[in-house]
């Protein structure tokens, strides 16, 4: 049995692709950051593998109460921080550390967040249409009740890669004229009525629209770009960057970031020659993204779409890069609402 399948005991969330992360640095030592603490699966494994100190960041305040029982076993080596990983460099510097040895990010929602109907992440459970990981700011209901039809359609298309986005947005706007959206099932009903009934084996019709709203509510792609930049700012020479993503929009950003920062700027299109950066700040580890093997997928279906990308920090100063060049869609909900 792999480490990921058995680690940590009795966790409500099974960590994905943990074994290849631990295998990429042996022995593990020094100061690490887990930017997506969740149930603490990565944090505990990295501490148990030898890290001296680990800063564990999460934007969801609920995760820390859940960790209370076992966090004390680490005798002060585990430092819990409520915040976003987009500022991980600032959080760590404020805590008195200038350089770190590794950053892990396991992007997305946890099983605990999905399982709690009252968080509003799941189209399988009826609850308030919320989806805020940090439990503050604009909710998914605020977006579907206030955003104009065209912007809503663009959002569902860009962040959900939903081809029927225009039809869904039109029906949302029609429906909210009679009754404001408050619950997940209200929205699911409108989406189901907008799409053909799924054939056996096809994904639930609400999958893509719910993904789009979750990304928008939590500014997930903006967070990812800033988190990568922050990791570059604070990793020491030889330090590891490990990022696990669950859909193509996120993976594209991580892939292009590592490509651009390791000396090869992504091409604008396939007819342009590859551009070479004058400074390389990372060295890519492995040619391709790492996916879960059959055993891991069998014991944890969430691992099916996971991709892990790894890179090692080189001894250079940080440079600038454009978020749009590495795949951030040119769409800003904040300016358009
Ligand atoms: C997939 S879970 C991580 C699970 C964790 N690796 C484990 O083994 O238990 C993702 C977690 O990251 C948090 N998160 C997502 N985006 C974040 C962000 N931008 N900043 C901080 N935490 C974030 C979520 O609240 C959630 O708890």
CSV table of C-alpha atoms in Angstrom, one decimal, residues 84-89 103 105 221-234 241 243 257:
chain,number,residue,atom,x,y,z
A,84,UNK,CA,-4.3,32.6,1.4
A,85,UNK,CA,-1.4,31.0,-0.3
A,86,UNK,CA,-1.2,33.9,-2.8
A,87,UNK,CA,0.6,35.8,0.0
A,88,UNK,CA,2.6,32.8,1.3
A,89,UNK,CA,5.9,34.7,1.1
A,103,UNK,CA,6.3,24.6,-1.1
A,105,UNK,CA,0.1,23.3,-3.1
A,221,UNK,CA,-6.8,31.1,-10.9
A,222,UNK,CA,-5.6,34.5,-9.7
A,223,UNK,CA,-4.7,32.8,-6.4
A,224,UNK,CA,-2.7,30.2,-8.2
A,225,UNK,CA,-0.7,32.7,-10.3
A,226,UNK,CA,0.1,34.8,-7.2
A,227,UNK,CA,1.0,31.7,-5.2
A,228,UNK,CA,3.5,30.6,-7.8
A,229,UNK,CA,5.0,34.0,-7.8
A,230,UNK,CA,5.2,34.0,-4.0
A,231,UNK,CA,6.8,30.6,-4.0
A,232,UNK,CA,9.5,31.9,-6.4
A,233,UNK,CA,10.1,34.8,-4.0
A,234,UNK,CA,10.8,32.7,-1.0
A,241,UNK,CA,7.9,23.5,-5.7
A,243,UNK,CA,1.7,21.7,-7.2
A,257,UNK,CA,4.8,28.9,-15.3
